[in-house]
mmCIF file of N, CA and C in Angstrom:
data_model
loop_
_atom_site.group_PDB
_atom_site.id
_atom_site.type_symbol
_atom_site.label_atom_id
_atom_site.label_comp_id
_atom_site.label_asym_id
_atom_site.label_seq_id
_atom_site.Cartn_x
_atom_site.Cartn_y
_atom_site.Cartn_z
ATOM 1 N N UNK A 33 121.639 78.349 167.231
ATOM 2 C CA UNK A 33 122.822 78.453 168.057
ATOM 3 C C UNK A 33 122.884 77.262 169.001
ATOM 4 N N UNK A 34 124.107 76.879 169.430
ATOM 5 C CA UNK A 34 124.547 75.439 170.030
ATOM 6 C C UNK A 34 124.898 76.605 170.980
ATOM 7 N N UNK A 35 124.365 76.013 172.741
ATOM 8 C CA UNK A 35 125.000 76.628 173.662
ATOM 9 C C UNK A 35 125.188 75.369 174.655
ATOM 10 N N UNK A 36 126.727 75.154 175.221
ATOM 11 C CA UNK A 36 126.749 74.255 175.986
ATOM 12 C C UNK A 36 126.229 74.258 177.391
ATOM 13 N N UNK A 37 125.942 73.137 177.635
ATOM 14 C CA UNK A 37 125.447 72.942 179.291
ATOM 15 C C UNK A 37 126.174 74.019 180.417
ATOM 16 N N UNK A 38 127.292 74.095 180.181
ATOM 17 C CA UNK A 38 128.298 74.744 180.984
ATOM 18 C C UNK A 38 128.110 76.348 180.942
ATOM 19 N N UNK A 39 127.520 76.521 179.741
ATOM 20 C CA UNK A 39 127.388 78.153 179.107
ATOM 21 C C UNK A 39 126.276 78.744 179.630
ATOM 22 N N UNK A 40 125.244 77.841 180.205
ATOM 23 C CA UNK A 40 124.083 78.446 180.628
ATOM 24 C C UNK A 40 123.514 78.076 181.591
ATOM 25 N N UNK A 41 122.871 78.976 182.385
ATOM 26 C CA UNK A 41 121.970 78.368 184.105
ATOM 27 C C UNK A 41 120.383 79.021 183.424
ATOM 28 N N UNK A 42 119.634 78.807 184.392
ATOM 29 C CA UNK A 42 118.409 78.766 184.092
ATOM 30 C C UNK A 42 117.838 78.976 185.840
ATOM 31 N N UNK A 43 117.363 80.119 185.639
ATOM 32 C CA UNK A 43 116.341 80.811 187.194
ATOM 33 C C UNK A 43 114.938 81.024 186.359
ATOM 34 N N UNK A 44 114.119 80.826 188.164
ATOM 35 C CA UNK A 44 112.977 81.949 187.551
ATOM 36 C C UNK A 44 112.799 82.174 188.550
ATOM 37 N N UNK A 45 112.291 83.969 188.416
ATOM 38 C CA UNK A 45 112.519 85.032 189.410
ATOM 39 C C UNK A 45 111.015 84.928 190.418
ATOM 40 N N UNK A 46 110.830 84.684 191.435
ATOM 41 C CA UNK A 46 109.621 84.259 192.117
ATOM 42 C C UNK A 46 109.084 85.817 192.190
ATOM 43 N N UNK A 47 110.316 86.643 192.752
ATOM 44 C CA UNK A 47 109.580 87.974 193.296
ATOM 45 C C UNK A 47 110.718 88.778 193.401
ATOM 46 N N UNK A 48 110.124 89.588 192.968
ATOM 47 C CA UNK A 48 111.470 91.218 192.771
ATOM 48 C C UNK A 48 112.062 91.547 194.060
ATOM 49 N N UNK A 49 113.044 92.589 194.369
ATOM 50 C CA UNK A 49 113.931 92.854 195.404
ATOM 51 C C UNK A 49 112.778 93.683 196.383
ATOM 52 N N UNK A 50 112.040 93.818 195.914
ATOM 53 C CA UNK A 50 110.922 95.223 196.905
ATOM 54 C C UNK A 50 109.763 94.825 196.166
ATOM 55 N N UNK A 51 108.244 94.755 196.623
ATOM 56 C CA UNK A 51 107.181 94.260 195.968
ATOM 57 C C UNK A 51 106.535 93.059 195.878
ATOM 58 N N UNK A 52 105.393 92.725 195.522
ATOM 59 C CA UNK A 52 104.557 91.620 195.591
ATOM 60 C C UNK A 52 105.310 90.320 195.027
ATOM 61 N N UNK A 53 104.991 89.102 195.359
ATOM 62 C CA UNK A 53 105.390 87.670 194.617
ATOM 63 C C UNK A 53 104.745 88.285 193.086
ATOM 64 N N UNK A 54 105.662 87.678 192.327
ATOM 65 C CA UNK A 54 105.513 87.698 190.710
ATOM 66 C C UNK A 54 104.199 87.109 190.115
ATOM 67 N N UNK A 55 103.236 87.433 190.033
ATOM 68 C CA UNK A 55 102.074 86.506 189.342
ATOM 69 C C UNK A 55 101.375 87.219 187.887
ATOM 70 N N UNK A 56 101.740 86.456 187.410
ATOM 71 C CA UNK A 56 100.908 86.798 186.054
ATOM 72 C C UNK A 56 99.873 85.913 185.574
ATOM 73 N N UNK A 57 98.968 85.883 186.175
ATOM 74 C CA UNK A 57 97.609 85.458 186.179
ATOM 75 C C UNK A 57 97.164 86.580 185.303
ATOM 76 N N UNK A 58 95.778 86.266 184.314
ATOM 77 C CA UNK A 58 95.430 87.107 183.704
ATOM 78 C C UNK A 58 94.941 88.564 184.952
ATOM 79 N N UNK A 59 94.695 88.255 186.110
ATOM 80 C CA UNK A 59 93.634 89.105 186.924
ATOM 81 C C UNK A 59 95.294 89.942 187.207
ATOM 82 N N UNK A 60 96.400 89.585 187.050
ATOM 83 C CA UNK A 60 97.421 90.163 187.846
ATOM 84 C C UNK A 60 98.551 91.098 186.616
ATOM 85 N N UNK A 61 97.962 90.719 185.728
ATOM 86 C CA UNK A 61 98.801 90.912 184.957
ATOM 87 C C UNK A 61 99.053 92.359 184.196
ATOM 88 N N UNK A 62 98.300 93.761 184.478
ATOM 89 C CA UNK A 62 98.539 94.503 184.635
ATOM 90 C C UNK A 62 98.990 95.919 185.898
ATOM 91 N N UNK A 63 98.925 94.452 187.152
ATOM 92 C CA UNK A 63 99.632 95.398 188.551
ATOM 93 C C UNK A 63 101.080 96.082 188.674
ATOM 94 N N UNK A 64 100.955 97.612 188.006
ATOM 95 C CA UNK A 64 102.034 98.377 187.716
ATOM 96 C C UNK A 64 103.292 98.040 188.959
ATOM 97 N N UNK A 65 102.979 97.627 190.341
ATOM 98 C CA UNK A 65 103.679 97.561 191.276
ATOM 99 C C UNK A 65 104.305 96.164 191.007
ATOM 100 N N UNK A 66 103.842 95.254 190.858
ATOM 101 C CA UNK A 66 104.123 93.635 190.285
ATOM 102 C C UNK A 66 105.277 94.342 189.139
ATOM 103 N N UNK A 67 104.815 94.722 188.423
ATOM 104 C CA UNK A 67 106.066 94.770 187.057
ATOM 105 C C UNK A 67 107.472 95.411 187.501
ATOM 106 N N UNK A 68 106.637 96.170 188.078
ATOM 107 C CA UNK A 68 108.007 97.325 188.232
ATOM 108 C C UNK A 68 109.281 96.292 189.349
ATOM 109 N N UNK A 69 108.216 95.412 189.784
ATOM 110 C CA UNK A 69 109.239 94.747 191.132
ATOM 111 C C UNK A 69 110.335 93.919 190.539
ATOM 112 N N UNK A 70 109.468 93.112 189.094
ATOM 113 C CA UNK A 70 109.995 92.386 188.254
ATOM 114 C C UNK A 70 110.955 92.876 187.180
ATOM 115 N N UNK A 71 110.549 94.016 187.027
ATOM 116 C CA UNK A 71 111.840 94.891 186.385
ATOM 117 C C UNK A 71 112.817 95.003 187.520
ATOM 118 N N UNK A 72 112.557 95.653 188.430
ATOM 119 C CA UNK A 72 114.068 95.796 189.738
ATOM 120 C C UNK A 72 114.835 94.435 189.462
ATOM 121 N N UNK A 73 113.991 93.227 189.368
ATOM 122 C CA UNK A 73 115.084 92.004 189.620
ATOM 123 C C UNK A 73 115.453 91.608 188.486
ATOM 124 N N UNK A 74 115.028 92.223 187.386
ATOM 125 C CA UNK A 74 115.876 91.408 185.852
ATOM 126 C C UNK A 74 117.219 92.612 186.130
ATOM 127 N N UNK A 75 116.701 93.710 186.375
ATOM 128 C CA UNK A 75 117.658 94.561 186.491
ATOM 129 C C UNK A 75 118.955 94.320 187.349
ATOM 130 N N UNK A 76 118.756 93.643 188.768
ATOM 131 C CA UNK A 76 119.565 93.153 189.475
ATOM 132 C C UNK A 76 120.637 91.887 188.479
ATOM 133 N N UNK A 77 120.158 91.108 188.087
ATOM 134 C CA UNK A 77 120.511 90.337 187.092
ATOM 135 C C UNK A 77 120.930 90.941 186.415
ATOM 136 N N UNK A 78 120.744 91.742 185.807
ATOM 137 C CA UNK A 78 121.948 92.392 184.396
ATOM 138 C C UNK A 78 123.059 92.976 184.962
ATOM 139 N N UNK A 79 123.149 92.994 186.085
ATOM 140 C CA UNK A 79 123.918 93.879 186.867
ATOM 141 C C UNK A 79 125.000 92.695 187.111
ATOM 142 N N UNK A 80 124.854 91.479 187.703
ATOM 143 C CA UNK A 80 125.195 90.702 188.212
ATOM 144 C C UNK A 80 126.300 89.254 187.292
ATOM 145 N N UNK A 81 125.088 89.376 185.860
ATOM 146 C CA UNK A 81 125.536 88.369 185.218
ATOM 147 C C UNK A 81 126.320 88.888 184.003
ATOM 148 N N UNK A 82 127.126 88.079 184.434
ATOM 149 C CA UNK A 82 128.691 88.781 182.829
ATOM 150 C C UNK A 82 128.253 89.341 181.612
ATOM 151 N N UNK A 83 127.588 88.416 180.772
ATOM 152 C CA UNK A 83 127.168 88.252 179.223
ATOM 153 C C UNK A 83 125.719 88.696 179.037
ATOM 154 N N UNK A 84 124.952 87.832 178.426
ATOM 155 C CA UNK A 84 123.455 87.745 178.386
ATOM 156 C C UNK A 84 122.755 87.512 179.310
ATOM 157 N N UNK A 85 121.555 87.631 179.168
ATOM 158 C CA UNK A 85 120.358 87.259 179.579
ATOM 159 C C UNK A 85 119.142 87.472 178.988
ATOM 160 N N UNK A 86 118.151 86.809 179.052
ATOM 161 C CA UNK A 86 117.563 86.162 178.123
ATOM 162 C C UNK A 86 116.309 85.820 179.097
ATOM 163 N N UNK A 87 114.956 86.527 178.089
ATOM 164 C CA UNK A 87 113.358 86.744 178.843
ATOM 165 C C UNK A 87 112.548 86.412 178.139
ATOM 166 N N UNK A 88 112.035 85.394 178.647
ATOM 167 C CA UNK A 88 110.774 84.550 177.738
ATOM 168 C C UNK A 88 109.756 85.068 178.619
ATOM 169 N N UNK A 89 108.617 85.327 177.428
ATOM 170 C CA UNK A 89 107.026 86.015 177.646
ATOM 171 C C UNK A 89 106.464 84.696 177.279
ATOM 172 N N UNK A 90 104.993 84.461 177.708
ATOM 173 C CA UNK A 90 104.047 83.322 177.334
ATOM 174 C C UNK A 90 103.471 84.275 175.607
ATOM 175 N N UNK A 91 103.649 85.615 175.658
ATOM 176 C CA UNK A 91 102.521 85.701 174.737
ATOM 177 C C UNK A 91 103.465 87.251 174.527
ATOM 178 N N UNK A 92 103.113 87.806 173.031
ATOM 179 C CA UNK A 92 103.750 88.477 172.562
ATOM 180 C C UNK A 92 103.032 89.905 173.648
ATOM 181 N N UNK A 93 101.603 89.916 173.270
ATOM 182 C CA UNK A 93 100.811 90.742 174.560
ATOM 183 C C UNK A 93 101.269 91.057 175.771
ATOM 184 N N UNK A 94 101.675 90.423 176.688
ATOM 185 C CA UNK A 94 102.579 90.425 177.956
ATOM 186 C C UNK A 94 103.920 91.122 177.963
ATOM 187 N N UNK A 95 104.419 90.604 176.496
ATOM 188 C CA UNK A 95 106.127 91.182 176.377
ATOM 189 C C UNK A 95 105.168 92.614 176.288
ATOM 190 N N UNK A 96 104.935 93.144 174.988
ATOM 191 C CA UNK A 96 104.324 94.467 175.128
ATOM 192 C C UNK A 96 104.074 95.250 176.481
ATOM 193 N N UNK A 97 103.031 94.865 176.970
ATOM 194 C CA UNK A 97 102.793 95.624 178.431
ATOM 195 C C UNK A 97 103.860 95.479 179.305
ATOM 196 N N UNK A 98 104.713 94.473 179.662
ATOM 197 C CA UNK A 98 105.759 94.328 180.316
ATOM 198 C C UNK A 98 107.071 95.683 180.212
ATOM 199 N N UNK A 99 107.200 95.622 178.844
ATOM 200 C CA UNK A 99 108.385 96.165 177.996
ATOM 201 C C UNK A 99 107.638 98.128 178.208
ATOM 202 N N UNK A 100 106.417 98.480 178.134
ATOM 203 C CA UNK A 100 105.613 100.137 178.159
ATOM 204 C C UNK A 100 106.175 100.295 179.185
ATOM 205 N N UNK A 101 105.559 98.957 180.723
ATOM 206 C CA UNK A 101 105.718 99.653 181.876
ATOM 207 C C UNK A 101 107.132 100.095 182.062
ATOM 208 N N UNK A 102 108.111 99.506 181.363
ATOM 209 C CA UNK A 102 109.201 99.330 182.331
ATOM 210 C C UNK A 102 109.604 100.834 181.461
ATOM 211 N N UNK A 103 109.541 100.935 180.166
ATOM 212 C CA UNK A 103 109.941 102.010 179.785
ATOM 213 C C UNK A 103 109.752 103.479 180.606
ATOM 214 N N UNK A 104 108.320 103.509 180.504
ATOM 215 C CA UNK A 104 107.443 104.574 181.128
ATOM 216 C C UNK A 104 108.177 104.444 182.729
ATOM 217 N N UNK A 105 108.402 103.242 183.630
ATOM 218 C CA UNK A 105 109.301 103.532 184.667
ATOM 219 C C UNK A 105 110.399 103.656 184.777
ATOM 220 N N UNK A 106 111.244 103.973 183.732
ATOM 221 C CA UNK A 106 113.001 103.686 183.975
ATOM 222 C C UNK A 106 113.204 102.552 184.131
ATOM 223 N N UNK A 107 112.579 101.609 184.161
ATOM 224 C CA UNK A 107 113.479 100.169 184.194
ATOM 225 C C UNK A 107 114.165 99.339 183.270
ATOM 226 N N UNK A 108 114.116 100.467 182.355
ATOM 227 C CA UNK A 108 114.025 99.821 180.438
ATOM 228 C C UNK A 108 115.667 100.384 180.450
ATOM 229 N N UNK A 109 115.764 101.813 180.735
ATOM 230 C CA UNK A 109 116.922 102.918 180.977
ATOM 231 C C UNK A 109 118.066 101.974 181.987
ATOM 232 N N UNK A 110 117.902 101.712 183.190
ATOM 233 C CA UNK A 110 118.592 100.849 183.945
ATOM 234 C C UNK A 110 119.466 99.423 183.172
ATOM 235 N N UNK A 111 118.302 98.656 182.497
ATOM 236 C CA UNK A 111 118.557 97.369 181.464
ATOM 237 C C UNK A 111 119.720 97.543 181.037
ATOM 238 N N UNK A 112 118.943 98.809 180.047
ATOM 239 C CA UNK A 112 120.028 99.281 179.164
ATOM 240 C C UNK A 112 121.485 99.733 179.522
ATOM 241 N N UNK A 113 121.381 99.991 180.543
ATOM 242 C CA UNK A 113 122.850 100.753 180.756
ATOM 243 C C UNK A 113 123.707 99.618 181.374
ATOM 244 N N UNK A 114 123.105 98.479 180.892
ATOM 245 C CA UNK A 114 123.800 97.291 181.923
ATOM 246 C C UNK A 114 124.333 95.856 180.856
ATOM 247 N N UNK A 115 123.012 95.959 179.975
ATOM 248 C CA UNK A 115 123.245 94.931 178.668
ATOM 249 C C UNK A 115 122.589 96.071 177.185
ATOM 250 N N UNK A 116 123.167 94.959 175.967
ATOM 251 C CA UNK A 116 122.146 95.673 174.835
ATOM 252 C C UNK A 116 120.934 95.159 174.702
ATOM 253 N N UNK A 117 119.537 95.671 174.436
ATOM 254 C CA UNK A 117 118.517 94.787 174.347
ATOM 255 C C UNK A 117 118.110 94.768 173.063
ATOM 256 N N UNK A 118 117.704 93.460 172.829
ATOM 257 C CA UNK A 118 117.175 92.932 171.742
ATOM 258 C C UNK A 118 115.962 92.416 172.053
ATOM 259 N N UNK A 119 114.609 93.241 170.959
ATOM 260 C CA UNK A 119 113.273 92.285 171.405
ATOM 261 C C UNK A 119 112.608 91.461 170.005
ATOM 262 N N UNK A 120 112.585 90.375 170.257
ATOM 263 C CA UNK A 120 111.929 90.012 168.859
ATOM 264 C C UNK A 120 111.173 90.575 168.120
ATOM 265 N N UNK A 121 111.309 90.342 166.895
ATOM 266 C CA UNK A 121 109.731 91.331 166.338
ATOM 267 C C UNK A 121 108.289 90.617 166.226
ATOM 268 N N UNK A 122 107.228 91.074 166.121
ATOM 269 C CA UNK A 122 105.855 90.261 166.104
ATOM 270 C C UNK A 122 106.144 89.246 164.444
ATOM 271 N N UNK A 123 105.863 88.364 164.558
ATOM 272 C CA UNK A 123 105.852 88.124 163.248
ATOM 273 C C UNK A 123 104.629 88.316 162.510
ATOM 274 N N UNK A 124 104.555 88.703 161.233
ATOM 275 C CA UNK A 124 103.588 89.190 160.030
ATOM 276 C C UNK A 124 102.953 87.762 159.489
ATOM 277 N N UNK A 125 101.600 87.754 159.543
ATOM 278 C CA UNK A 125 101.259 86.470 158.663
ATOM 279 C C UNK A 125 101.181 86.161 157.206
ATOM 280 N N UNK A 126 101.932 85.808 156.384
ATOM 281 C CA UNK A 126 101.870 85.700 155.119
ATOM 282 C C UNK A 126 103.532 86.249 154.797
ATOM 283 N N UNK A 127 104.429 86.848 155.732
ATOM 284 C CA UNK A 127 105.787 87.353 155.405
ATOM 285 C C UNK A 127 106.453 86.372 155.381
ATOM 286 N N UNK A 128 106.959 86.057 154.295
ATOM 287 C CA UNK A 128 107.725 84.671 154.299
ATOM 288 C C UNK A 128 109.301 84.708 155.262
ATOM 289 N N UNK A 129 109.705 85.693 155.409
ATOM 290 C CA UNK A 129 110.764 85.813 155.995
ATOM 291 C C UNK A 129 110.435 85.296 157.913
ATOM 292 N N UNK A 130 109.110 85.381 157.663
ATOM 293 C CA UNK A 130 108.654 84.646 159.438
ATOM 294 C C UNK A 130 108.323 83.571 159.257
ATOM 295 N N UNK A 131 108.374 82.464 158.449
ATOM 296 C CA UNK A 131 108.382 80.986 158.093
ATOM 297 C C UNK A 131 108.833 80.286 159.304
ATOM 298 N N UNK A 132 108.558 79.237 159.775
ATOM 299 C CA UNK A 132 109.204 78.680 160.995
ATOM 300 C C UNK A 132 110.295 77.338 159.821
#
């Protein structure tokens, strides 16, 4: 997909509306209070921004735990009622249909 300059901004969220600065350091990276803060502010964002939005993980691992907590907290429920979500799938090694 071709998206023009004009079509897209680019943030990154330091720290949720209520809760700790955002760190995902391996030592930080399962602090249920950290996620949940970071869910409140994608959530604020879906709320806010017209169309899409769009969440890059370093590692498929992270999306996972990211994506439980928020479920298991309602923050997945909120998303949803705001945009449709789409999550990539893991890709399979040897499935040719995951070819780069």
């Amino acid at each position: 997909h071709v998206v023009g300059a004009s079509q897209l901004t680019c943030g990154i969220l330091k720290r949720g509306p209520i809760g700790p600065n955002l760190n995902f350091n391996k030592d930080h990276r399962d602090n249920s209070e950290m996620l949940q803060g970071f869910g409140r502010g994608v959530v604020q964002v879906c709320r806010k921004v017209p169309d899409g939005v769009l969440l890059v993980f370093p590692s498929y691992a992270l999306m996972d735990n990211v994506i439980n907590k928020w479920e298991s907290g309602g923050i997945m429920a909120q998303i949803r009622a705001h945009k449709e979500v789409f999550i990539e799938p893991h890709k399979q090694r040897g499935d040719p249909s995951s070819a780069s």
